[in-house]
Amino acid sequence: MKDYCVEGEDLKEIKILIVEDMNFTRNIIGHCMKLGFPSSRRISTADGRTALERLRNEAFDLILCDWGLPDISGLEILRWVRESSRDREIPFIMITVIDNKEIIMEAIQAGVTDYVIKPIDSEILIIKAWRALKNRRKSTADSPEAAEPILPV
Amino acid sequence: MFDCVSYGLFEPQPAWLYPAWITWIMLFAGISLNALLLYIVARRARRLAHLEQLLEDRSAALQKSETLLRTITENRLSPILMATRDGKVCFWNQAAERLLGYPGGEAIGADLLSLLVPEDRPGDLRSHWPAIPENEQGAAMETVLDLKARRKSGERIDLELVLSPVHLPGGWHIFGILRNISKHLQTEAELREANGRLQEAMRRAEEANSAKSEFVANMSHEIRTPMNGVIGMVELLADTPLDAEQHRYVDTIRRSGQALLVLINDILDFSKMEAGKLLLEDQEFDLEQLLVDSSGAWALLAREKGIRFSCLLEEGLPDRLRGDPGRLRQILNNLTGNALKFTTEGEIGIRIFGVAEREKSILMRFEVHDTGIGIPRSKIELLFDKFSQADASTTRRYGGTGLGLAISRQLAGLMEGEIGVSSEEGKGSEFWFTAWLGREGCRERVGEIPAAAVDILSAAASGGDSSFGGRVRQFRDLAAFLPEEAEAGATPGFGEGSGPEAKPAEGKAASMFRGRKSRILLVEDNPINQQVATGVLQRMGLQADAVGNGAEAVLAVQSVPYDLVLMDLQMPVMDGLEAAQRIRNSPRTLPDRRIPIIAMTARAVPGERERCLVAGMNDFLPKPVTPAALAACLQKWLLEKYAVSPEPAIGPAPRPLPVLLGECDPGVFDLAAMRKLLMNDEEFVRSVLQNFLEELPKEIRTLGELVFSGNCKAVARQAHSIKGAAGNVGGEAMKSAARELERAANQGRTDALPDLAAHLRLQFDRLKDAMESQYGRMA
């Protein structure tokens, strides 16, 4: 596989939820995840309501969510996730346009794991996803190590 | 008196003692009595006569006042009535009789209410009875009632009834005056109706007028949209291999199309002006830049006609002014366009200078003179009117709507200026206009703004409207900046101006920086801008590192000894202003805490520059940053820092090449940027391109429907998504088209949306062409 395939033993068969309303962008994100995590299962939804429905019914390992969805905002999904008991710790990466610092600050306060700005740099997206998953594994393994900073690589 | 007289008479000796004298005494007494009686009667009679006289006088006065009263009450015009407190009529004059049809005999004693038969308030007339004070206390109040009543004949009548309480010997009475207001009401109703009809007519006229304006505006849009398509396609066609003849045809189509667009814009402007919807923008701009940009095209046209051309700008004017540069350019274009149109030989000269100053603004005068056909004196008056050209035959020979000067006059007026012309037939004309423009200070002073601000303030304190009169003006010819062969297009984006004449500066800069090993930190969140800027810096012989936000910049500055920071203002996580403050206030010992920080921003927000300076930045570069401006700025700050400038006086950086006829979009498709975003994975790039070409037409179609529906919010959202998608494939031109559309939609400028959407579509088509030519037909 390609050299940027960052999959490790512990990242096999992960389930990724991709929430993005625009087909084109969703395809890019999906493709990135496929490149980065070839054996992952990727579930895509085009709107927030469907995303929430999926989240209610099954467990995911990673959520990649566009911030400007037509129905429910990414922030609302994030808050729902952070308030639910099962998915409280799930890595949640926001995908947003650079325009607005306040939005990012808001997301950080609501507990977003990381953010990726548009136009999406596939490498950054993959690495951030990988790091988010890795940190998650670490913290679930009760490692006292603090999570790595979320500054872009 | 009686006793006194008797006693006085008989006092010496009582007469009754002597009976013989009794008869005499009796007689005398009788006579006395008689006289007395007579006297009394006479007195009485006199008093009676006096009383009678008095009585007569009184009754005459009474009669007089009664006549007066009767004359008043019995007059035939004012119906008067009186009623007792419980509503029984006790007085009824002739006029009342005539008005209501009841003779006095019939009315008196009847109930007032049943006489008037008020229809509209049958029961409550009495509740409107004037307030009568009980026990003589409180005020007696008048009331005025409007009633719909009936005459004895049953005929309806509108009455006004004024009731006032009067106190008469029999107690309180109600005194009433009636007035027939039927006619009055009828007139009023008629008036109201006429008024309503008038208003309706007015409303319809206004509606028709605004419908007309709207129609004109819509039509203009409708024409503009396909015209943009035609011109865009012709431009693409011009880039394909063509023989000389085809080239000529294409060129003619392009020129005609552009002429048509100008015309349509004129009509659109004019319809906006008529509707009072034309508003000026207020933004900071660089007058010299504007002139250099515009005069390029004029110089080219002049050269084609064999006319000399110069564009003189007074030296020492503020570099940055506030106003509406687009409209300013429009007036100048119009005046210069006319000069070009009507001049066949000789020269055209433009001269711009300041004529007066206020505290925060400057009155600029723009002159355009030519050696053209001139204008007859008699026609000058008409020149600035709507739809008029000096001569109807001019229209046939030279074309034009005749709207240009009328629009220019309006625009100059909006800028608090004037417009005028002096001309001699056959010799030429001089058109001029003035405009008040805001002053934004000089770029040279940026480093020491507080001092400059003091200068301006003290100048203002010493007299508001100081004139420029008497000053010797020095001018610089901007047209001289133009290269001889100005046909080549420029390159936009960050590197907008990596055109031919930006190179000398770069070259000079390069030779200046090479070997110095200066290290620059670029703080910029946009990866494409990052890439271009680092490229430009490296070409200049500088080492450049890039970080994506202010927080990273603060860390970077603390760990690496940079020589200068180029800081974008709007960034995620931490913006440029905060980062600059942190760097300046950092407690850590940096290699150099006074490192020059240069702000870069696209925003023309008032006070932005001051905010940058307050935050501790040293200078300010407006975006898009041209290599020339960047080089000039770096020279200044890097060399100042080391104070080893080999050439002490560095002239002003040459201006980037003006954009000539038609748009140039080298940023249409930036394959390198796209590859970078996709990890240079060729397979991935190909699949994304294919996906883009499949998906985006649908998105653009959706966008078109949204624009058609006029839903600004949805349009903004969709444009936003498209912007992101375009950004991901290096479609810079398309991205900025989407950004424009998003901005317009957010501002609710519905009338601008169709145009901008059409432009976006055009940019997509171009992007698609560029992609397909690079990757072969994919879809």
CSV table of N, CA and C in Angstrom, one decimal, chain B residues 615-711:
chain,number,residue,atom,x,y,z
B,615,ALA,N,-1.5,47.0,17.6
B,615,ALA,CA,-1.2,45.6,18.0
B,615,ALA,C,0.3,45.4,18.0
B,616,GLY,N,1.1,46.4,17.5
B,616,GLY,CA,2.5,46.3,17.5
B,616,GLY,C,3.1,45.9,16.1
B,617,MET,N,2.3,45.9,15.1
B,617,MET,CA,2.9,45.6,13.8
B,617,MET,C,3.6,46.8,13.2
B,618,ASN,N,4.4,46.6,12.2
B,618,ASN,CA,5.2,47.7,11.7
B,618,ASN,C,4.7,48.3,10.4
B,619,ASP,N,4.1,47.4,9.6
B,619,ASP,CA,3.6,47.9,8.3
B,619,ASP,C,2.5,47.1,7.8
B,620,PHE,N,2.0,47.4,6.7
B,620,PHE,CA,0.7,46.9,6.2
B,620,PHE,C,0.8,46.7,4.7
B,621,LEU,N,0.5,45.5,4.3
B,621,LEU,CA,0.4,45.2,2.9
B,621,LEU,C,-1.0,44.8,2.5
B,622,PRO,N,-1.6,45.6,1.6
B,622,PRO,CA,-2.9,45.2,1.2
B,622,PRO,C,-2.9,43.9,0.2
B,623,LYS,N,-3.9,43.1,0.4
B,623,LYS,CA,-4.0,41.9,-0.5
B,623,LYS,C,-4.8,42.2,-1.7
B,624,PRO,N,-4.6,41.7,-2.8
B,624,PRO,CA,-3.6,40.7,-3.1
B,624,PRO,C,-2.2,41.3,-3.1
B,625,VAL,N,-1.3,40.7,-2.4
B,625,VAL,CA,0.1,41.2,-2.3
B,625,VAL,C,0.8,40.9,-3.6
B,626,THR,N,1.3,42.0,-4.2
B,626,THR,CA,2.1,41.8,-5.5
B,626,THR,C,3.5,41.6,-5.1
B,627,PRO,N,4.3,40.9,-5.9
B,627,PRO,CA,5.7,40.7,-5.7
B,627,PRO,C,6.4,42.0,-5.6
B,628,ALA,N,6.0,43.0,-6.4
B,628,ALA,CA,6.6,44.3,-6.4
B,628,ALA,C,6.5,45.0,-5.0
B,629,ALA,N,5.2,45.0,-4.5
B,629,ALA,CA,4.9,45.7,-3.2
B,629,ALA,C,5.7,44.9,-2.1
B,630,LEU,N,5.7,43.6,-2.2
B,630,LEU,CA,6.3,42.8,-1.2
B,630,LEU,C,7.8,43.1,-1.2
B,631,ALA,N,8.4,43.2,-2.4
B,631,ALA,CA,9.8,43.5,-2.5
B,631,ALA,C,10.1,44.8,-1.9
B,632,ALA,N,9.3,45.8,-2.2
B,632,ALA,CA,9.6,47.2,-1.7
B,632,ALA,C,9.5,47.2,-0.2
B,633,CYS,N,8.5,46.4,0.4
B,633,CYS,CA,8.3,46.4,1.8
B,633,CYS,C,9.5,45.7,2.5
B,634,LEU,N,9.9,44.6,1.9
B,634,LEU,CA,11.0,43.8,2.5
B,634,LEU,C,12.3,44.6,2.5
B,635,GLN,N,12.5,45.3,1.3
B,635,GLN,CA,13.7,46.1,1.2
B,635,GLN,C,13.7,47.1,2.4
B,636,LYS,N,12.6,47.8,2.6
B,636,LYS,CA,12.5,48.8,3.6
B,636,LYS,C,12.8,48.2,5.0
B,637,TRP,N,12.1,47.1,5.3
B,637,TRP,CA,12.2,46.6,6.7
B,637,TRP,C,13.5,45.8,7.0
B,638,LEU,N,13.8,45.0,6.0
B,638,LEU,CA,15.0,44.2,6.2
B,638,LEU,C,16.3,45.0,6.2
B,639,LEU,N,16.3,46.0,5.2
B,639,LEU,CA,17.5,46.8,5.1
B,639,LEU,C,17.5,47.9,6.3
B,640,GLU,N,16.4,48.4,6.7
B,640,GLU,CA,16.3,49.3,7.8
B,640,GLU,C,16.9,48.6,9.0
B,641,LYS,N,16.5,47.3,9.2
B,641,LYS,CA,16.9,46.6,10.3
B,641,LYS,C,18.4,46.5,10.4
B,642,TYR,N,19.0,46.2,9.3
B,642,TYR,CA,20.5,46.0,9.3
B,642,TYR,C,21.2,47.3,8.9
B,643,ALA,N,20.5,48.3,8.4
B,643,ALA,CA,21.0,49.6,8.2
B,643,ALA,C,22.3,49.5,7.3
B,644,VAL,N,22.3,48.6,6.4
B,644,VAL,CA,23.4,48.6,5.5
B,644,VAL,C,23.0,48.7,4.1
B,645,SER,N,22.0,49.5,3.8
B,645,SER,CA,21.4,49.6,2.5
B,645,SER,C,22.5,50.1,1.5
B,646,PRO,N,22.8,49.3,0.5
B,646,PRO,CA,23.8,49.7,-0.5
B,646,PRO,C,23.3,50.8,-1.3
B,647,GLU,N,22.0,50.9,-1.6
B,647,GLU,CA,21.4,52.1,-2.3
B,647,GLU,C,20.5,52.8,-1.3
B,648,PRO,N,21.0,54.0,-0.8
B,648,PRO,CA,20.2,54.6,0.2
B,648,PRO,C,18.8,55.0,-0.3
B,649,ALA,N,18.7,55.5,-1.5
B,649,ALA,CA,17.4,56.0,-2.0
B,649,ALA,C,16.8,54.9,-2.9
B,650,ILE,N,15.7,54.3,-2.4
B,650,ILE,CA,15.1,53.3,-3.2
B,650,ILE,C,13.8,54.0,-3.8
B,651,GLY,N,13.7,54.1,-5.1
B,651,GLY,CA,12.6,54.7,-5.7
B,651,GLY,C,11.3,53.9,-5.5
B,652,PRO,N,10.2,54.5,-5.8
B,652,PRO,CA,8.9,53.7,-5.6
B,652,PRO,C,8.9,52.5,-6.5
B,653,ALA,N,8.4,51.4,-6.0
B,653,ALA,CA,8.4,50.2,-6.7
B,653,ALA,C,7.5,50.4,-8.0
B,654,PRO,N,7.9,49.9,-9.1
B,654,PRO,CA,7.1,50.0,-10.3
B,654,PRO,C,5.8,49.3,-10.1
B,655,ARG,N,4.8,49.8,-10.7
B,655,ARG,CA,3.4,49.2,-10.6
B,655,ARG,C,3.3,48.0,-11.4
B,656,PRO,N,2.5,47.0,-10.9
B,656,PRO,CA,2.2,45.8,-11.7
B,656,PRO,C,1.6,46.2,-13.0
B,657,LEU,N,1.7,45.3,-14.0
B,657,LEU,CA,1.1,45.6,-15.3
B,657,LEU,C,-0.4,45.7,-15.2
B,658,PRO,N,-0.9,46.8,-15.8
B,658,PRO,CA,-2.4,46.9,-15.7
B,658,PRO,C,-3.1,45.8,-16.5
B,659,VAL,N,-4.2,45.4,-16.1
B,659,VAL,CA,-5.0,44.4,-16.8
B,659,VAL,C,-5.6,45.0,-18.0
B,660,LEU,N,-5.3,44.4,-19.1
B,660,LEU,CA,-5.8,45.0,-20.4
B,660,LEU,C,-7.0,44.3,-20.9
B,661,LEU,N,-7.8,45.0,-21.7
B,661,LEU,CA,-9.0,44.4,-22.4
B,661,LEU,C,-9.2,42.9,-22.1
B,662,GLY,N,-10.3,42.6,-21.5
B,662,GLY,CA,-10.6,41.3,-21.2
B,662,GLY,C,-10.0,40.8,-19.9
B,663,GLU,N,-10.6,39.7,-19.4
B,663,GLU,CA,-10.1,39.1,-18.2
B,663,GLU,C,-8.9,38.2,-18.4
B,664,CYS,N,-8.0,38.1,-17.5
B,664,CYS,CA,-7.0,37.2,-17.5
B,664,CYS,C,-7.1,36.3,-16.3
B,665,ASP,N,-7.2,35.0,-16.5
B,665,ASP,CA,-7.4,34.1,-15.4
B,665,ASP,C,-6.3,33.0,-15.3
B,666,PRO,N,-5.1,33.3,-15.0
B,666,PRO,CA,-4.1,32.3,-14.9
B,666,PRO,C,-4.4,31.4,-13.7
B,667,GLY,N,-5.2,31.9,-12.8
B,667,GLY,CA,-5.6,31.1,-11.6
B,667,GLY,C,-6.7,30.2,-11.9
B,668,VAL,N,-7.1,30.0,-13.2
B,668,VAL,CA,-8.2,29.2,-13.5
B,668,VAL,C,-8.1,27.8,-12.9
B,669,PHE,N,-6.9,27.1,-13.2
B,669,PHE,CA,-6.7,25.8,-12.7
B,669,PHE,C,-5.3,25.6,-12.2
B,670,ASP,N,-5.1,25.5,-10.9
B,670,ASP,CA,-3.8,25.4,-10.3
B,670,ASP,C,-3.6,23.9,-9.9
B,671,LEU,N,-3.1,23.2,-10.9
B,671,LEU,CA,-2.9,21.8,-10.8
B,671,LEU,C,-2.0,21.4,-9.6
B,672,ALA,N,-0.9,22.2,-9.5
B,672,ALA,CA,0.1,22.0,-8.5
B,672,ALA,C,-0.5,22.0,-7.1
B,673,ALA,N,-1.4,23.1,-6.9
B,673,ALA,CA,-2.0,23.2,-5.6
B,673,ALA,C,-2.9,22.0,-5.3
B,674,MET,N,-3.6,21.6,-6.3
B,674,MET,CA,-4.5,20.5,-6.2
B,674,MET,C,-3.7,19.2,-5.8
B,675,ARG,N,-2.6,19.0,-6.6
B,675,ARG,CA,-1.8,17.8,-6.3
B,675,ARG,C,-1.3,17.8,-4.9
B,676,LYS,N,-1.0,19.0,-4.4
B,676,LYS,CA,-0.4,19.1,-3.1
B,676,LYS,C,-1.5,18.7,-2.0
B,677,LEU,N,-2.7,19.2,-2.3
B,677,LEU,CA,-3.8,18.9,-1.4
B,677,LEU,C,-4.1,17.3,-1.4
B,678,LEU,N,-3.7,16.7,-2.5
B,678,LEU,CA,-4.1,15.3,-2.6
B,678,LEU,C,-2.8,14.4,-2.6
B,679,MET,N,-1.8,14.9,-1.9
B,679,MET,CA,-0.6,14.1,-1.6
B,679,MET,C,0.1,13.7,-2.8
B,680,ASN,N,0.0,14.5,-3.9
B,680,ASN,CA,0.6,14.1,-5.2
B,680,ASN,C,0.3,12.7,-5.6
B,681,ASP,N,-0.8,12.2,-5.2
B,681,ASP,CA,-1.2,10.9,-5.6
B,681,ASP,C,-2.0,11.0,-6.9
B,682,GLU,N,-1.3,10.6,-8.0
B,682,GLU,CA,-1.9,10.9,-9.4
B,682,GLU,C,-3.3,10.2,-9.5
B,683,GLU,N,-3.4,9.0,-9.0
B,683,GLU,CA,-4.6,8.3,-9.1
B,683,GLU,C,-5.8,9.0,-8.4
B,684,PHE,N,-5.4,9.5,-7.2
B,684,PHE,CA,-6.3,10.2,-6.4
B,684,PHE,C,-6.8,11.5,-7.1
B,685,VAL,N,-5.8,12.2,-7.6
B,685,VAL,CA,-6.1,13.5,-8.3
B,685,VAL,C,-7.1,13.2,-9.5
B,686,ARG,N,-6.8,12.1,-10.2
B,686,ARG,CA,-7.6,11.8,-11.3
B,686,ARG,C,-9.0,11.5,-10.9
B,687,SER,N,-9.2,10.7,-9.8
B,687,SER,CA,-10.5,10.4,-9.4
B,687,SER,C,-11.2,11.6,-8.8
B,688,VAL,N,-10.5,12.5,-8.2
B,688,VAL,CA,-11.2,13.7,-7.6
B,688,VAL,C,-11.6,14.6,-8.8
B,689,LEU,N,-10.8,14.7,-9.8
B,689,LEU,CA,-11.1,15.5,-11.0
B,689,LEU,C,-12.4,15.0,-11.6
B,690,GLN,N,-12.4,13.7,-11.8
B,690,GLN,CA,-13.5,13.1,-12.5
B,690,GLN,C,-14.8,13.3,-11.6
B,691,ASN,N,-14.6,13.1,-10.3
B,691,ASN,CA,-15.8,13.3,-9.4
B,691,ASN,C,-16.3,14.8,-9.5
B,692,PHE,N,-15.3,15.7,-9.5
B,692,PHE,CA,-15.6,17.1,-9.6
B,692,PHE,C,-16.4,17.4,-10.8
B,693,LEU,N,-16.0,16.9,-12.0
B,693,LEU,CA,-16.6,17.2,-13.2
B,693,LEU,C,-18.0,16.5,-13.3
B,694,GLU,N,-18.2,15.5,-12.5
B,694,GLU,CA,-19.5,14.8,-12.5
B,694,GLU,C,-20.5,15.6,-11.6
B,695,GLU,N,-19.9,15.9,-10.4
B,695,GLU,CA,-20.8,16.5,-9.3
B,695,GLU,C,-21.1,18.0,-9.5
B,696,LEU,N,-20.1,18.7,-9.9
B,696,LEU,CA,-20.3,20.2,-9.8
B,696,LEU,C,-21.4,20.7,-10.8
B,697,PRO,N,-21.5,20.1,-12.0
B,697,PRO,CA,-22.6,20.6,-12.8
B,697,PRO,C,-24.0,20.5,-12.1
B,698,LYS,N,-24.1,19.4,-11.3
B,698,LYS,CA,-25.4,19.3,-10.5
B,698,LYS,C,-25.5,20.4,-9.5
B,699,GLU,N,-24.4,20.6,-8.8
B,699,GLU,CA,-24.4,21.7,-7.7
B,699,GLU,C,-24.7,23.0,-8.3
B,700,ILE,N,-24.1,23.3,-9.5
B,700,ILE,CA,-24.3,24.6,-10.1
B,700,ILE,C,-25.7,24.7,-10.6
B,701,ARG,N,-26.3,23.6,-11.1
B,701,ARG,CA,-27.7,23.6,-11.5
B,701,ARG,C,-28.6,24.0,-10.3
B,702,THR,N,-28.3,23.3,-9.2
B,702,THR,CA,-29.1,23.6,-8.0
B,702,THR,C,-28.9,25.1,-7.6
B,703,LEU,N,-27.7,25.6,-7.7
B,703,LEU,CA,-27.4,27.0,-7.4
B,703,LEU,C,-28.3,27.9,-8.3
B,704,GLY,N,-28.3,27.5,-9.6
B,704,GLY,CA,-29.1,28.3,-10.5
B,704,GLY,C,-30.6,28.4,-10.1
B,705,GLU,N,-31.1,27.2,-9.7
B,705,GLU,CA,-32.5,27.2,-9.2
B,705,GLU,C,-32.7,28.0,-8.0
B,706,LEU,N,-31.7,28.0,-7.1
B,706,LEU,CA,-31.9,28.8,-5.8
B,706,LEU,C,-31.8,30.2,-6.1
B,707,VAL,N,-30.9,30.6,-7.1
B,707,VAL,CA,-30.8,32.0,-7.4
B,707,VAL,C,-32.2,32.5,-8.0
B,708,PHE,N,-32.7,31.6,-8.9
B,708,PHE,CA,-34.0,31.9,-9.5
B,708,PHE,C,-35.1,32.1,-8.5
B,709,SER,N,-35.0,31.3,-7.4
B,709,SER,CA,-36.1,31.4,-6.4
B,709,SER,C,-35.8,32.6,-5.5
B,710,GLY,N,-34.6,33.2,-5.6
B,710,GLY,CA,-34.3,34.4,-4.8
B,710,GLY,C,-34.1,34.1,-3.3
B,711,ASN,N,-33.8,32.9,-3.0
B,711,ASN,CA,-33.6,32.6,-1.5
B,711,ASN,C,-32.1,32.8,-1.2
